[in-house]
C-alpha cells in the first residue's frame, strides 16, 4: 500500500502480529494514528523515512528509548507521544518547526525546554508527568507568539532571573503547572502580563507567603477557573474592586489565609459555583 496517506489503528488485538517498523514502507503517509496498541521497544530508526507525515499519534503504547528517529519529520503539525516510556532529552524536537500541537506527557523525558524555542507555530504544549527542567520565567518560550495552552504539571521548576516582559510574545488561555518540584519563591513575572487567561492551576507550589493574586482576576476578565491549592499563600482573601463575572471555580484550600470570608464575595464574584477554602 505505498500510496496510503491516512492510517488509523486503535486498540487492535494484534497479539504480536505487527510491529512499529511495519509502517516504515508507507512513505506517503500524512497521518499515522496507532494509539493503544501495546507496541513495545524503541522507536525504529526507519520512522525517519516518513517525511510526509503531518500528524503522528503513538498515545498509550509501551515505546521506550529516545525519539531521535523523529527529527527529520519536519512536516509534522501534530505529535502525540503521551503515555509511553520514552526517555532522554527532547532536543530531537527542535527541528519540528511546523508543530502546532505537541503532547509528550506521561513519559520519562528529561533535560530542559530550551529545545522548544524554535517551535514558533506551536499552539498547544503538553509536558506533564516527566522529569523536564522548566524555568519559572518560561523564558525559552517567550517567542512562541501562537502559544495558547501549556500543561506542564509534575515536572521540575526552578527560579531564574526573569526576562524582560518586552520579550514576551504569547498570551495564554490556559496554564497548568501543578505539583512541579522546586522552589520558585514568588509568582512568575510573565503571569502579570497575561490578559486572556481562562484557566490557571498553580496548586502544590511553594510561594513563600505570597498573598492572594488579586491581579490575576483584574487582568483576566475571562478567567473561569483558578486553582491555588496548597501553595503557601497567606494574608486575607482579597477581592477585585469591580465584579468579576467569569470566575466559576476557585480552590484556595490548604493555605495560610486568615480573617473572615468577605461579606461582598457573592456580589463581586456572582458566577462562583465552586469554592474550596
Tab-separated table of C-alpha atoms in Angstrom:
chain	number	residue	atom	x	y	z
A	1	UNK	CA	0.000	0.000	0.000
A	2	UNK	CA	2.692	2.531	-0.950
A	3	UNK	CA	0.151	5.244	-1.849
A	4	UNK	CA	-1.674	5.104	1.519
A	5	UNK	CA	-1.987	8.555	3.099
A	6	UNK	CA	-4.118	8.013	6.214
A	7	UNK	CA	-3.902	5.110	8.652
A	8	UNK	CA	-5.666	4.765	11.991
A	9	UNK	CA	-5.412	1.632	14.109
A	10	UNK	CA	-6.778	1.921	17.636
A	11	UNK	CA	-6.829	-0.754	20.325
A	12	UNK	CA	-6.055	-3.604	17.959
A	13	UNK	CA	-5.727	-7.096	19.424
A	14	UNK	CA	-2.711	-7.877	17.293
A	15	UNK	CA	-1.101	-10.493	19.565
A	16	UNK	CA	2.351	-9.546	18.355
A	17	UNK	CA	1.469	-9.866	14.666
A	18	UNK	CA	2.681	-6.361	13.745
A	19	UNK	CA	5.408	-4.035	14.956
A	20	UNK	CA	6.207	-0.367	14.574
A	21	UNK	CA	8.710	-0.993	11.780
A	22	UNK	CA	5.902	-2.450	9.681
A	23	UNK	CA	4.786	1.121	8.922
A	24	UNK	CA	8.153	2.318	7.632
A	25	UNK	CA	7.438	1.460	3.994
A	26	UNK	CA	4.380	3.722	3.944
A	27	UNK	CA	6.395	6.750	2.961
A	28	UNK	CA	3.402	8.701	1.590
A	29	UNK	CA	1.562	8.650	4.909
A	30	UNK	CA	0.315	12.040	6.058
A	31	UNK	CA	-1.457	10.764	9.167
A	32	UNK	CA	-0.490	7.776	11.316
A	33	UNK	CA	-2.541	7.062	14.421
A	34	UNK	CA	-1.677	3.824	16.241
A	35	UNK	CA	-2.946	4.598	19.729
A	36	UNK	CA	-3.412	1.973	22.437
A	37	UNK	CA	-1.860	-0.992	20.655
A	38	UNK	CA	0.586	-2.196	23.306
A	39	UNK	CA	3.508	-1.643	20.924
A	40	UNK	CA	6.856	-2.060	22.684
A	41	UNK	CA	10.592	-1.492	22.301
A	42	UNK	CA	12.375	1.502	20.810
A	43	UNK	CA	11.031	3.622	18.007
A	44	UNK	CA	12.590	2.164	14.832
A	45	UNK	CA	15.097	4.392	13.041
A	46	UNK	CA	13.236	3.786	9.778
A	47	UNK	CA	10.497	6.107	11.073
A	48	UNK	CA	12.797	8.848	9.817
A	49	UNK	CA	11.655	7.912	6.288
A	50	UNK	CA	8.075	9.023	6.961
A	51	UNK	CA	8.806	12.595	5.972
A	52	UNK	CA	5.311	13.235	4.567
A	53	UNK	CA	3.717	12.844	7.994
A	54	UNK	CA	1.705	15.814	9.214
A	55	UNK	CA	0.125	14.020	12.171
A	56	UNK	CA	1.630	11.230	14.288
A	57	UNK	CA	-0.066	9.753	17.347
A	58	UNK	CA	1.532	6.955	19.377
A	59	UNK	CA	-0.517	7.549	22.524
A	60	UNK	CA	-0.740	4.796	25.147
A	61	UNK	CA	1.737	2.215	23.944
A	62	UNK	CA	4.938	0.980	25.579
A	63	UNK	CA	7.573	2.600	23.406
A	64	UNK	CA	10.862	3.325	25.155
A	65	UNK	CA	14.240	4.904	24.425
A	66	UNK	CA	14.893	8.223	22.679
A	67	UNK	CA	12.994	9.922	19.870
A	68	UNK	CA	15.882	10.763	17.540
A	69	UNK	CA	14.105	8.962	14.666
A	70	UNK	CA	11.558	11.799	14.568
A	71	UNK	CA	13.860	14.761	13.992
A	72	UNK	CA	13.593	14.500	10.192
A	73	UNK	CA	9.777	14.661	10.212
A	74	UNK	CA	9.705	18.394	9.624
A	75	UNK	CA	6.183	18.409	8.129
A	76	UNK	CA	4.622	17.324	11.412
A	77	UNK	CA	1.912	19.645	12.711
A	78	UNK	CA	0.528	17.346	15.420
A	79	UNK	CA	2.613	14.971	17.526
A	80	UNK	CA	1.280	12.879	20.418
A	81	UNK	CA	3.762	10.620	22.224
A	82	UNK	CA	1.948	10.644	25.561
A	83	UNK	CA	1.641	7.692	27.936
A	84	UNK	CA	4.659	5.728	26.791
A	85	UNK	CA	8.085	5.124	28.329
A	86	UNK	CA	10.193	7.387	26.143
A	87	UNK	CA	13.277	8.826	27.830
A	88	UNK	CA	16.261	11.082	27.205
A	89	UNK	CA	16.223	14.761	26.300
A	90	UNK	CA	13.856	16.433	23.872
A	91	UNK	CA	16.443	18.038	21.573
A	92	UNK	CA	15.150	16.000	18.596
A	93	UNK	CA	12.038	18.187	18.642
A	94	UNK	CA	13.826	21.433	17.799
A	95	UNK	CA	13.727	20.720	14.061
A	96	UNK	CA	9.939	20.173	14.021
A	97	UNK	CA	9.178	23.810	13.398
A	98	UNK	CA	5.752	23.159	11.824
A	99	UNK	CA	4.316	21.707	15.032
A	100	UNK	CA	1.069	23.245	16.223
A	101	UNK	CA	0.248	20.679	18.921
A	102	UNK	CA	2.816	18.720	20.940
A	103	UNK	CA	1.936	16.186	23.648
A	104	UNK	CA	4.794	14.284	25.302
A	105	UNK	CA	3.159	13.925	28.712
A	106	UNK	CA	3.485	10.865	30.944
A	107	UNK	CA	6.883	9.647	29.775
A	108	UNK	CA	10.372	9.799	31.274
A	109	UNK	CA	11.816	12.702	29.324
A	110	UNK	CA	14.479	14.870	30.949
A	111	UNK	CA	16.536	17.929	30.033
A	112	UNK	CA	15.152	21.449	29.665
A	113	UNK	CA	12.655	23.249	27.476
A	114	UNK	CA	15.152	25.359	25.533
A	115	UNK	CA	14.872	22.850	22.659
A	116	UNK	CA	11.318	24.093	22.100
A	117	UNK	CA	12.166	27.737	21.418
A	118	UNK	CA	12.292	27.123	17.665
A	119	UNK	CA	8.705	25.792	17.524
A	120	UNK	CA	7.179	29.129	16.585
A	121	UNK	CA	3.955	27.610	15.212
A	122	UNK	CA	3.152	25.862	18.487
A	123	UNK	CA	-0.290	26.477	19.988
A	124	UNK	CA	-0.694	23.583	22.455
A	125	UNK	CA	2.135	22.227	24.633
A	126	UNK	CA	1.672	19.256	26.986
A	127	UNK	CA	4.704	18.182	29.026
A	128	UNK	CA	3.071	16.849	32.190
A	129	UNK	CA	4.495	13.979	34.227
A	130	UNK	CA	8.120	13.929	33.096
A	131	UNK	CA	11.491	14.984	34.531
A	132	UNK	CA	11.887	18.128	32.462
A	133	UNK	CA	13.582	21.243	33.884
A	134	UNK	CA	11.323	24.280	33.485
A	135	UNK	CA	12.437	27.828	34.407
A	136	UNK	CA	9.710	29.667	36.284
A	137	UNK	CA	10.015	32.574	33.850
A	138	UNK	CA	9.190	30.309	30.863
A	139	UNK	CA	11.806	32.460	29.125
A	140	UNK	CA	12.721	29.914	26.397
A	141	UNK	CA	9.091	30.025	25.220
A	142	UNK	CA	8.746	33.816	25.049
A	143	UNK	CA	8.998	33.951	21.245
A	144	UNK	CA	6.227	31.377	20.689
A	145	UNK	CA	3.641	34.004	19.843
A	146	UNK	CA	0.902	31.497	18.923
A	147	UNK	CA	1.121	29.502	22.155
A	148	UNK	CA	-2.241	29.302	23.960
A	149	UNK	CA	-2.148	26.215	26.194
A	150	UNK	CA	0.610	24.941	28.500
A	151	UNK	CA	0.178	21.788	30.571
A	152	UNK	CA	3.407	21.005	32.435
A	153	UNK	CA	2.309	19.528	35.777
A	154	UNK	CA	4.615	17.305	37.785
A	155	UNK	CA	7.982	18.288	36.350
A	156	UNK	CA	10.856	20.221	37.960
A	157	UNK	CA	10.592	24.001	38.083
A	158	UNK	CA	13.357	26.356	39.144
A	159	UNK	CA	13.711	30.068	39.726
A	160	UNK	CA	15.919	32.103	37.404
A	161	UNK	CA	16.459	35.730	36.538
A	162	UNK	CA	13.261	36.980	34.997
A	163	UNK	CA	13.430	38.021	31.342
A	164	UNK	CA	12.181	41.474	30.416
A	165	UNK	CA	8.473	41.490	29.637
A	166	UNK	CA	9.098	43.184	26.285
A	167	UNK	CA	10.451	39.839	25.013
A	168	UNK	CA	7.174	38.069	25.838
A	169	UNK	CA	5.014	37.425	22.763
A	170	UNK	CA	2.392	34.869	23.884
A	171	UNK	CA	-0.987	35.410	25.503
A	172	UNK	CA	-2.143	32.160	27.108
A	173	UNK	CA	-5.667	30.839	27.548
A	174	UNK	CA	-4.766	28.004	29.925
A	175	UNK	CA	-1.747	27.147	32.043
A	176	UNK	CA	-1.286	24.283	34.469
A	177	UNK	CA	1.942	23.882	36.452
A	178	UNK	CA	0.603	21.973	39.439
A	179	UNK	CA	2.798	19.741	41.592
A	180	UNK	CA	6.047	20.846	39.978
A	181	UNK	CA	9.030	20.133	42.199
A	182	UNK	CA	11.286	23.009	43.164
A	183	UNK	CA	11.257	26.403	44.864
A	184	UNK	CA	10.127	29.325	42.718
A	185	UNK	CA	9.736	31.824	45.565
A	186	UNK	CA	7.111	34.118	44.073
A	187	UNK	CA	4.588	34.266	41.266
A	188	UNK	CA	6.358	34.194	37.880
A	189	UNK	CA	6.549	37.665	36.377
A	190	UNK	CA	5.166	36.606	32.996
A	191	UNK	CA	1.780	35.988	34.645
A	192	UNK	CA	1.477	39.720	35.371
A	193	UNK	CA	1.443	40.314	31.599
A	194	UNK	CA	-1.266	37.808	30.678
A	195	UNK	CA	-4.751	39.095	29.809
A	196	UNK	CA	-6.561	36.212	28.070
A	197	UNK	CA	-6.331	33.523	30.750
A	198	UNK	CA	-9.352	31.281	31.208
A	199	UNK	CA	-7.888	28.583	33.456
A	200	UNK	CA	-4.897	28.669	35.857
A	201	UNK	CA	-3.681	25.802	38.049
A	202	UNK	CA	-0.680	26.586	40.274
A	203	UNK	CA	-1.522	24.126	43.028
A	204	UNK	CA	1.095	22.449	45.236
A	205	UNK	CA	3.640	25.232	44.805
A	206	UNK	CA	5.704	26.979	47.455
A	207	UNK	CA	5.204	30.712	47.031
A	208	UNK	CA	6.834	31.736	50.346
A	209	UNK	CA	3.887	33.523	51.880
A	210	UNK	CA	2.648	35.383	48.811
A	211	UNK	CA	-0.829	36.842	49.104
A	212	UNK	CA	-3.867	36.004	47.010
A	213	UNK	CA	-3.098	37.154	43.434
A	214	UNK	CA	-5.985	39.542	43.005
A	215	UNK	CA	-4.196	40.941	39.922
A	216	UNK	CA	-4.896	37.660	38.079
A	217	UNK	CA	-8.611	38.391	38.299
A	218	UNK	CA	-8.261	42.071	37.489
A	219	UNK	CA	-6.045	41.431	34.455
A	220	UNK	CA	-8.033	38.470	33.076
A	221	UNK	CA	-11.730	39.197	32.836
A	222	UNK	CA	-12.414	35.818	31.152
A	223	UNK	CA	-10.809	33.797	33.959
A	224	UNK	CA	-13.123	30.883	34.728
A	225	UNK	CA	-11.019	28.543	36.892
A	226	UNK	CA	-8.327	29.397	39.443
A	227	UNK	CA	-6.687	26.614	41.465
A	228	UNK	CA	-4.122	27.578	44.108
A	229	UNK	CA	-4.403	24.626	46.482
A	230	UNK	CA	-1.517	24.099	48.906
A	231	UNK	CA	0.599	26.955	47.604
A	232	UNK	CA	1.724	28.551	50.899
A	233	UNK	CA	-0.344	31.683	50.337
A	234	UNK	CA	-1.119	33.869	53.350
A	235	UNK	CA	-2.861	37.063	54.428
A	236	UNK	CA	-6.521	37.858	53.928
A	237	UNK	CA	-8.636	36.866	50.964
A	238	UNK	CA	-8.716	39.874	48.676
A	239	UNK	CA	-11.433	40.522	46.134
A	240	UNK	CA	-11.485	42.665	42.994
A	241	UNK	CA	-12.793	46.196	43.280
A	242	UNK	CA	-15.290	45.571	40.488
A	243	UNK	CA	-17.395	42.455	39.890
A	244	UNK	CA	-15.625	39.622	38.079
A	245	UNK	CA	-18.335	37.954	36.038
A	246	UNK	CA	-16.361	34.980	34.737
A	247	UNK	CA	-14.907	33.143	37.727
A	248	UNK	CA	-16.897	29.978	38.462
A	249	UNK	CA	-14.338	27.682	40.157
A	250	UNK	CA	-11.990	28.845	42.909
A	251	UNK	CA	-9.878	26.500	45.041
A	252	UNK	CA	-7.571	28.110	47.617
A	253	UNK	CA	-7.638	25.291	50.167
A	254	UNK	CA	-4.649	24.247	52.299
A	255	UNK	CA	-3.037	27.668	52.508
A	256	UNK	CA	-2.465	30.092	55.396
A	257	UNK	CA	-5.163	32.689	54.839
A	258	UNK	CA	-6.548	34.496	57.863
A	259	UNK	CA	-9.532	36.650	58.655
A	260	UNK	CA	-13.114	36.083	57.598
A	261	UNK	CA	-14.724	35.472	54.239
A	262	UNK	CA	-15.555	38.908	52.777
A	263	UNK	CA	-19.268	39.616	53.013
A	264	UNK	CA	-19.301	41.009	49.472
A	265	UNK	CA	-17.925	37.835	47.863
A	266	UNK	CA	-21.307	36.977	46.329
A	267	UNK	CA	-21.676	40.397	44.742
A	268	UNK	CA	-18.112	40.624	43.439
A	269	UNK	CA	-17.913	37.009	42.232
A	270	UNK	CA	-21.521	36.416	41.081
A	271	UNK	CA	-20.730	33.418	38.843
A	272	UNK	CA	-18.917	31.456	41.525
A	273	UNK	CA	-20.317	27.909	41.600
A	274	UNK	CA	-17.451	26.108	43.358
A	275	UNK	CA	-15.432	27.495	46.269
A	276	UNK	CA	-12.996	25.404	48.274
A	277	UNK	CA	-11.218	27.131	51.152
